[in-house]
Coordinates of C-alpha atoms and ligand atoms in Angstrom, one line a residue:
X1 CA 8.6 -8.2 -29.5
X2 CA 8.1 -8.1 -25.7
X3 CA 11.9 -9.4 -25.2
X4 CA 13.2 -5.7 -25.2
X5 CA 11.9 -4.8 -21.5
X6 CA 13.2 -7.1 -18.3
X7 CA 10.0 -6.7 -17.1
X8 CA 6.9 -5.7 -18.1
X9 CA 3.0 -5.2 -17.0
X10 CA 0.3 -6.7 -18.7
X11 CA -3.0 -4.7 -19.6
X12 CA -5.7 -6.7 -20.5
X13 CA -9.3 -5.6 -21.5
X14 CA -10.8 -6.5 -18.3
X15 CA -8.1 -3.3 -16.6
X16 CA -9.4 -1.6 -19.1
X17 CA -13.2 -2.1 -18.3
X18 CA -12.6 -1.6 -14.7
X19 CA -10.3 1.6 -15.4
X20 CA -13.5 2.7 -17.2
X21 CA -16.0 1.6 -14.6
X22 CA -13.8 3.8 -12.0
X23 CA -13.8 7.1 -14.7
X24 CA -17.6 6.8 -15.2
X25 CA -18.4 6.5 -11.5
X26 CA -18.1 10.2 -10.6
X27 CA -15.9 9.2 -7.7
X28 CA -12.1 10.0 -8.5
X29 CA -9.9 10.0 -5.2
X30 CA -10.8 9.5 -1.9
X31 CA -13.5 6.7 -2.5
X32 CA -14.8 3.4 -2.1
X33 CA -12.3 1.5 -4.7
X34 CA -9.7 2.5 -2.6
X35 CA -11.2 0.4 0.4
X36 CA -11.9 -2.3 -1.5
X37 CA -8.1 -2.4 -3.3
X38 CA -7.0 -2.4 1.2
X39 CA -9.2 -5.2 2.2
X40 CA -8.2 -7.6 -1.1
X41 CA -4.7 -6.3 -0.4
X42 CA -5.3 -7.8 3.4
X43 CA -6.9 -10.6 2.0
X44 CA -4.1 -11.8 -0.4
X45 CA -1.3 -11.3 2.2
X46 CA -3.1 -12.1 5.1
X47 CA -2.6 -8.7 6.4
X48 CA -5.2 -7.2 9.0
X49 CA -4.7 -3.7 7.5
X50 CA -3.4 -2.3 4.1
X51 CA -2.8 1.6 3.6
X52 CA -2.3 2.3 -0.1
X53 CA -0.4 5.3 -0.8
X54 CA 0.1 7.0 -4.3
X55 CA 3.8 4.8 -4.8
X56 CA 6.4 2.8 -2.4
X57 CA 8.5 5.6 -1.7
X58 CA 6.3 7.2 0.0
X59 CA 4.8 3.9 2.0
X60 CA 8.4 3.6 2.8
X61 CA 8.5 6.7 4.2
X62 CA 5.5 7.3 6.5
X63 CA 6.3 3.6 7.5
X64 CA 9.7 4.5 8.7
X65 CA 7.7 7.9 10.6
X66 CA 5.5 4.9 12.3
X67 CA 8.5 3.4 13.0
X68 CA 9.2 6.7 15.0
X69 CA 13.0 7.3 12.7
X70 CA 14.0 11.0 13.5
X71 CA 17.1 12.8 13.3
X72 CA 20.0 11.2 14.1
X73 CA 18.4 7.7 13.9
X74 CA 19.5 5.2 11.9
X75 CA 18.1 2.8 9.9
X76 CA 19.9 -0.9 8.3
X77 CA 19.4 -1.3 4.6
X78 CA 21.3 -3.8 2.5
X79 CA 23.8 -2.2 -0.1
X80 CA 22.2 -4.0 -2.9
X81 CA 18.3 -2.6 -3.5
X82 CA 17.0 0.7 -5.6
X83 CA 17.9 4.0 -3.8
X84 CA 14.7 4.3 -2.1
X85 CA 14.8 2.1 0.7
X86 CA 17.5 4.1 1.8
X87 CA 16.7 7.5 0.8
X88 CA 13.3 6.9 2.6
X89 CA 15.3 6.8 5.9
X90 CA 17.0 10.6 4.9
X91 CA 14.0 12.1 4.3
X92 CA 13.4 11.6 7.9
X93 CA 16.4 13.2 8.9
X94 CA 17.4 10.0 9.6
X95 CA 21.1 7.8 8.2
X96 CA 20.7 4.8 6.1
X97 CA 23.2 2.2 7.5
X98 CA 24.2 -0.3 4.5
X99 CA 24.6 -4.0 5.2
X100 CA 26.2 -6.4 2.7
X101 CA 24.1 -9.4 1.0
X102 CA 24.6 -12.6 0.4
X103 CA 26.2 -12.9 -2.8
X104 CA 24.3 -16.2 -3.8
X105 CA 20.9 -14.3 -3.4
X106 CA 21.4 -10.7 -3.2
X107 CA 19.7 -10.7 -0.1
X108 CA 20.7 -8.8 3.3
X109 CA 23.0 -10.7 5.4
X110 CA 21.7 -11.2 8.2
X111 CA 25.0 -12.1 9.7
X112 CA 26.4 -8.9 9.2
X113 CA 23.6 -6.7 10.9
X114 CA 24.3 -7.3 14.7
X115 CA 28.2 -5.1 14.0
X116 CA 26.4 -2.3 12.4
X117 CA 23.8 -2.1 15.4
X118 CA 24.6 1.6 17.2
X119 CA 22.6 3.2 20.1
X120 CA 21.3 5.5 17.4
X121 CA 20.0 2.6 15.2
X122 CA 16.2 2.5 15.1
X123 CA 15.0 -0.2 12.3
X124 CA 16.1 -2.2 9.8
X125 CA 14.6 -2.5 6.5
X126 CA 15.2 -6.0 4.5
X127 CA 14.8 -6.4 0.9
X128 CA 13.0 -9.0 -0.5
X129 CA 15.4 -8.8 -3.6
X130 CA 13.5 -9.9 -7.3
X131 CA 10.8 -11.6 -4.9
X132 CA 13.1 -13.9 -2.8
X133 CA 12.4 -14.0 0.5
X134 CA 15.4 -12.8 3.5
X135 CA 15.5 -14.9 6.3
X136 CA 13.1 -13.1 8.4
X137 CA 13.2 -15.3 11.3
X138 CA 16.8 -14.6 11.9
X139 CA 16.1 -11.1 11.4
X140 CA 13.0 -10.9 13.7
X141 CA 15.3 -12.3 16.2
X142 CA 18.1 -9.8 16.5
X143 CA 15.6 -7.0 16.0
X144 CA 13.9 -8.4 19.2
X145 CA 17.2 -8.7 20.9
X146 CA 18.2 -5.4 20.3
X147 CA 14.8 -3.9 20.4
X148 CA 14.2 -2.5 16.9
X149 CA 11.5 -2.1 14.6
X150 CA 11.2 -4.0 11.3
X151 CA 9.6 -2.9 8.3
X152 CA 10.3 -5.1 4.9
X153 CA 10.8 -3.7 1.8
X154 CA 8.6 -5.8 0.0
X155 CA 8.3 -3.6 -3.4
X156 CA 9.1 -6.8 -5.3
X157 CA 7.4 -9.3 -3.7
X158 CA 3.7 -9.4 -3.4
X159 CA 3.6 -13.1 -4.3
X160 CA 6.1 -14.4 -2.5
X161 CA 5.3 -16.5 0.6
X162 CA 7.0 -19.1 2.7
X163 CA 6.3 -23.0 3.2
X164 CA 3.7 -21.7 5.8
X165 CA 2.3 -20.1 3.3
X166 CA 2.9 -16.5 5.0
X167 CA 3.2 -13.3 2.9
X168 CA 6.4 -11.2 2.4
X169 CA 5.2 -8.0 3.8
X170 CA 3.5 -9.4 7.4
X171 CA 6.6 -10.9 8.9
X172 CA 7.8 -7.3 10.6
X173 CA 6.4 -4.8 12.1
X174 CA 4.8 -3.5 8.8
X175 CA 6.0 -4.6 4.8
X176 CA 5.9 -2.4 1.5
X177 CA 4.7 -2.8 -2.0
X178 CA 5.2 -1.4 -4.8
X179 CA 2.7 -0.7 -8.0
X180 CA 5.0 0.7 -10.1
X181 CA 4.4 -1.2 -14.2
X182 CA 6.9 -3.3 -13.5
X183 CA 6.5 -5.4 -10.7
X184 CA 4.0 -8.0 -9.9
X185 CA 0.7 -6.0 -10.3
X186 CA 0.4 -2.7 -11.3
X187 CA -1.7 0.3 -10.4
X188 CA 0.0 2.9 -12.4
X189 CA 2.3 4.6 -10.1
X190 CA 1.0 2.8 -6.3
X191 CA 2.1 1.4 -3.3
X192 CA 0.7 0.0 -0.1
X193 CA 1.8 -0.6 3.4
X194 CA 0.7 -3.3 5.5
X195 CA 0.7 -3.8 9.1
X196 CA -1.2 -6.0 12.2
X197 CA -1.0 -3.2 14.6
X198 CA -4.4 -0.9 14.1
X199 CA -2.6 2.7 15.9
X200 CA 0.1 1.9 13.0
X201 CA -3.0 2.0 10.1
X202 CA -4.3 4.6 11.6
X203 CA -1.6 6.8 11.7
X204 CA -0.1 5.3 7.9
X205 CA -3.7 6.8 7.1
X206 CA -3.5 10.2 8.7
X207 CA 0.4 10.8 7.5
X208 CA -0.8 10.1 3.9
X209 CA -3.3 13.0 3.8
X210 CA -1.9 16.0 5.3
X211 CA -1.8 14.9 9.2
X212 CA -5.4 16.2 8.6
X213 CA -8.2 14.3 10.9
X214 CA -11.7 15.0 10.0
X215 CA -14.1 15.7 13.0
X216 CA -18.0 16.4 12.9
X217 CA -19.4 19.0 10.0
X218 CA -16.8 20.9 8.7
X219 CA -14.4 20.9 11.3
X220 CA -10.8 19.7 10.4
X221 CA -7.8 19.4 12.5
X222 CA -3.9 19.2 11.5
X223 CA -2.2 17.1 14.3
X224 CA 0.6 16.2 12.3
X225 CA 2.6 17.2 9.6
X226 CA 1.4 14.9 6.6
X227 CA 2.1 14.8 2.9
X228 CA -0.6 14.3 -0.2
X229 CA 0.5 10.7 -0.5
X230 CA -3.1 9.6 -1.5
X231 CA -3.8 7.1 -4.2
X232 CA -7.0 8.0 -6.7
X233 CA -9.6 5.6 -6.7
X234 CA -8.4 5.4 -11.0
X235 CA -5.2 3.5 -9.7
X236 CA -7.4 1.6 -7.2
X237 CA -9.5 0.7 -9.8
X238 CA -6.8 -1.0 -12.4
X239 CA -5.0 -2.1 -8.6
X240 CA -8.1 -4.5 -7.8
X241 CA -8.4 -6.0 -11.0
X242 CA -4.8 -6.9 -11.2
X243 CA -5.0 -8.3 -8.1
X244 CA -7.5 -10.8 -9.6
X245 CA -5.0 -12.3 -12.0
X246 CA -1.9 -12.3 -9.7
X247 CA -1.4 -15.5 -9.6
X248 CA -1.8 -16.5 -13.1
X249 CA 0.9 -13.8 -14.0
X250 CA 3.1 -15.5 -11.2
X251 CA 2.2 -18.6 -12.5
X252 CA 3.7 -17.9 -16.3
X253 CA 6.8 -16.2 -14.6
X254 CA 7.9 -18.6 -12.4
X255 CA 7.3 -21.1 -15.8
X256 CA 9.3 -18.6 -17.1
X257 CA 11.8 -19.1 -14.8
X258 CA 12.3 -22.5 -15.0
X259 CA 12.8 -22.5 -18.7
X260 CA 15.7 -20.4 -18.0
X261 CA 16.7 -22.8 -15.1
X262 CA 16.9 -26.1 -16.9
X263 CA 18.9 -24.6 -20.3
X264 CA 21.5 -22.6 -17.9
X265 CA 21.5 -25.5 -14.9
X266 CA 24.8 -26.5 -16.7
X267 CA 26.5 -23.7 -17.8
X268 CA 29.4 -22.8 -16.2
X269 CA 29.9 -18.6 -17.4
X270 CA 26.8 -18.0 -15.4
X271 CA 24.6 -18.9 -12.4
X272 CA 21.0 -18.2 -11.6
X273 CA 20.3 -16.6 -8.6
X274 CA 19.9 -18.5 -5.5
X275 CA 16.2 -18.4 -4.6
X276 CA 15.6 -19.5 -1.2
X277 CA 11.4 -20.1 -1.3
X278 CA 9.3 -21.9 -3.6
X279 CA 6.2 -19.5 -4.1
X280 CA 8.3 -16.9 -5.6
X281 CA 6.9 -13.6 -7.3
X282 CA 9.8 -13.7 -9.8
X283 CA 9.9 -10.4 -10.3
X284 CA 13.3 -10.4 -11.1
X285 CA 15.3 -13.3 -13.1
X286 CA 18.6 -12.2 -12.1
X287 CA 21.4 -14.6 -13.5
X288 CA 25.0 -14.0 -11.8
X289 CA 28.0 -14.2 -14.2
X290 CA 31.4 -16.6 -13.8
X291 CA 34.4 -14.1 -12.4
X292 CA 35.7 -11.9 -14.6
X293 CA 33.5 -12.2 -17.5
X294 CA 33.0 -9.5 -19.8
X295 CA 29.5 -8.1 -18.8
X296 CA 29.7 -5.3 -20.8
X297 CA 30.3 -7.3 -23.9
X298 CA 27.8 -9.5 -23.0
X299 CA 25.1 -6.7 -21.7
X300 CA 25.5 -4.6 -25.4
X301 CA 25.4 -7.4 -27.3
X302 CA 22.8 -8.3 -25.6
X303 CA 21.0 -5.3 -25.8
X304 CA 21.9 -5.6 -29.8
X305 CA 19.9 -8.5 -30.2
X306 CA 16.8 -6.8 -28.5
X307 CA 17.1 -9.1 -25.0
X308 CA 16.0 -6.4 -22.2
X309 CA 18.9 -6.9 -20.0
X310 CA 19.5 -4.5 -16.8
X311 CA 21.4 -4.5 -13.6
X312 CA 19.6 -4.6 -10.3
X313 CA 21.4 -3.0 -8.4
X314 CA 24.7 -0.6 -8.0
X315 CA 25.4 -0.7 -4.4
X316 CA 23.3 2.4 -3.2
X317 CA 26.4 3.9 -1.5
X318 CA 28.4 4.0 -4.7
X319 CA 25.7 6.7 -5.9
X320 CA 27.4 10.2 -6.2
X321 CA 24.7 11.8 -4.0
X322 CA 25.6 9.2 -1.5
X323 CA 29.3 8.9 -2.1
X324 CA 29.2 13.3 -1.1
X325 CA 27.4 12.3 1.9
X326 CA 29.6 9.2 3.2
X327 CA 32.8 9.7 2.2
X328 CA 33.7 7.3 4.4
X329 CA 31.5 4.4 3.5
X330 CA 34.2 1.1 2.9
X331 CA 32.9 -0.8 -0.1
X332 CA 31.1 -3.7 0.5
X333 CA 32.7 -7.2 -0.9
X334 CA 29.5 -8.7 -1.7
X335 CA 27.4 -6.1 -2.9
X336 CA 30.9 -5.3 -5.3
X337 CA 30.7 -8.5 -6.3
X338 CA 27.2 -9.0 -7.1
X339 CA 27.1 -5.5 -8.8
X340 CA 30.2 -6.8 -11.3
X341 CA 28.2 -10.0 -11.5
X342 CA 24.5 -9.6 -11.5
X343 CA 22.3 -9.3 -14.9
X344 CA 18.5 -9.4 -15.1
X345 CA 17.1 -10.7 -17.6
X346 CA 13.6 -10.7 -19.1
X347 CA 11.5 -12.4 -17.4
X348 CA 7.2 -10.9 -17.7
X349 CA 3.9 -12.7 -18.3
X350 CA 4.2 -11.2 -21.6
X351 CA 6.5 -13.2 -23.0
X352 CA 5.9 -16.3 -25.4
X353 CA 7.5 -19.4 -25.5
X354 CA 8.9 -19.0 -28.8
X355 CA 10.4 -15.0 -27.0
X356 CA 11.7 -17.1 -24.4
X357 CA 13.5 -20.2 -26.0
X358 CA 15.1 -16.7 -28.4
X359 CA 16.9 -15.1 -25.3
X360 CA 18.2 -18.6 -24.4
X361 CA 19.6 -18.9 -27.9
X362 CA 21.0 -15.4 -27.6
X363 CA 22.0 -15.7 -24.2
X364 CA 23.7 -19.3 -24.9
X365 CA 25.2 -17.7 -27.7
X366 CA 26.9 -14.9 -26.3
X367 CA 28.4 -16.3 -23.3
X368 CA 30.6 -19.1 -25.1
X369 CA 32.2 -15.8 -26.4
X370 CA 33.3 -14.1 -23.0
Ligands
PLP1 C1 13.2 -2.6 -3.7 C2 12.7 -1.4 -3.7 N1 12.0 -0.5 -3.2 C3 11.4 0.7 -3.5 C4 11.1 0.4 -5.0 C5 10.1 1.9 -4.7 O1 9.0 2.1 -5.1 P1 8.0 3.0 -6.2 O2 8.5 3.1 -7.3 O3 6.7 2.6 -6.0 O4 8.3 4.5 -5.7 C6 11.9 0.1 -5.6 C7 11.0 0.7 -7.2 O5 11.4 -0.4 -8.1 C8 12.3 -0.9 -5.7 O6 12.6 -2.0 -6.2

C-alpha cells in the first residue's frame, strides 16, 4: 500500500542507474553534474540562473542574505507555511512578521500585507502553498511601491505555471525550490534558488561554499561569512533523472486530484482547496472540513484505515519557540480556521486508481459520521 503517506517519491530503475553512474564517475561533489542539474532547472523554469544547495532551508537562508536581511530587519511571511520560511529570517538576525492567509486557498492574503509594512521591512516571502500560485502581480505591485524584495518560497511548486506559462519561482527577485522526497522531484535532500540576476547568482554561489573565492593556483580568499550548503553530484544525478519525469509525475498527480474533485464535488462536509491556476504541481491535495466537524476523529479513523493524512500547517506563530519569541502575537483568524479545517489526503504518483478509490470510499464513509 502506498496510501499510508500523503505524499511520496517515485524512484525507478533509471534513477538508480543515474545515481550508480554518478558514484562510478569518480566525482562525488563540486563536479559537472551539479552544473548540469542547474542548467536543467533553468531550462525547466525559464530562470536565467539556478544555484543548487543542500535543502530549501539553506536556500531560503542564503536568498534572504542576498536580499540583505540583517539584524532588526523584517520579512513578511504567511502564517500557514513550514517553519523554515520564518526560521531562515531568524538565522539572519531578522524578524518574521506573519501575514494572514485566504481561507479558501491557504495562500498569503496579499490585501493584509501593506498594513504589516514598517520602516524595517525589507522583503516579502510568499509561499506557493500546495503548488498554488500566490497573486504575484498584486504582491509584486506592493513590493515595487514600497521598495521591498520578493523571495518566493516555491518549495511545493516546481511544475506550477501561470496561464502565460511563467514558472513558480520566477516572479520575484529569487525563488526557492525543495527536493525533499515528498516534493515534486527529489534529490534525497536538496534545494535550489533561481534568479535572473547575475550578481545575485554569484553571491548565492559564494555563500553556498564558505564565502571562499578561488584565485590562481592555490589562492583562496574568504571574502564573506559563508556556509557549507553544497549539494553533491550524487544528489544532482538523481535530480536530473527525476526532472525528466516531472511532467509525467505531475500529470498523474493531477489525474488523482481530478478523481478527488469529482468524488467530493457534492459533499457538504468537505471542500477541496481553491487552486488558482491550471498548471499545478499538486504537491498536496488539501481538503477543508466544514466548521465544527470533528477533525480529530476523522483524522484518527482515516489513519486507522491506512489512509495517510496530514495537516499543513500549524500557524508558525503557534509553535512553542515562536510563542516565547512573540508573546504578543495575536492569532490570525483565517490561519486559525485553516489549521482547524485542513487535511491533506494522499496525492502522489505512486498511487494506483484502486488505492485512490479506496481513499475516496474511506473518506466518504467517515465524513458521513462526523
Ligand atoms: C513551504 C516550505 N518551505 C521550505 C521548506 C524547507 O524545505 P527543505 O526540507 O528542503 O529544507 C519546506 C519543507 O517542507 C516547505 O514546505
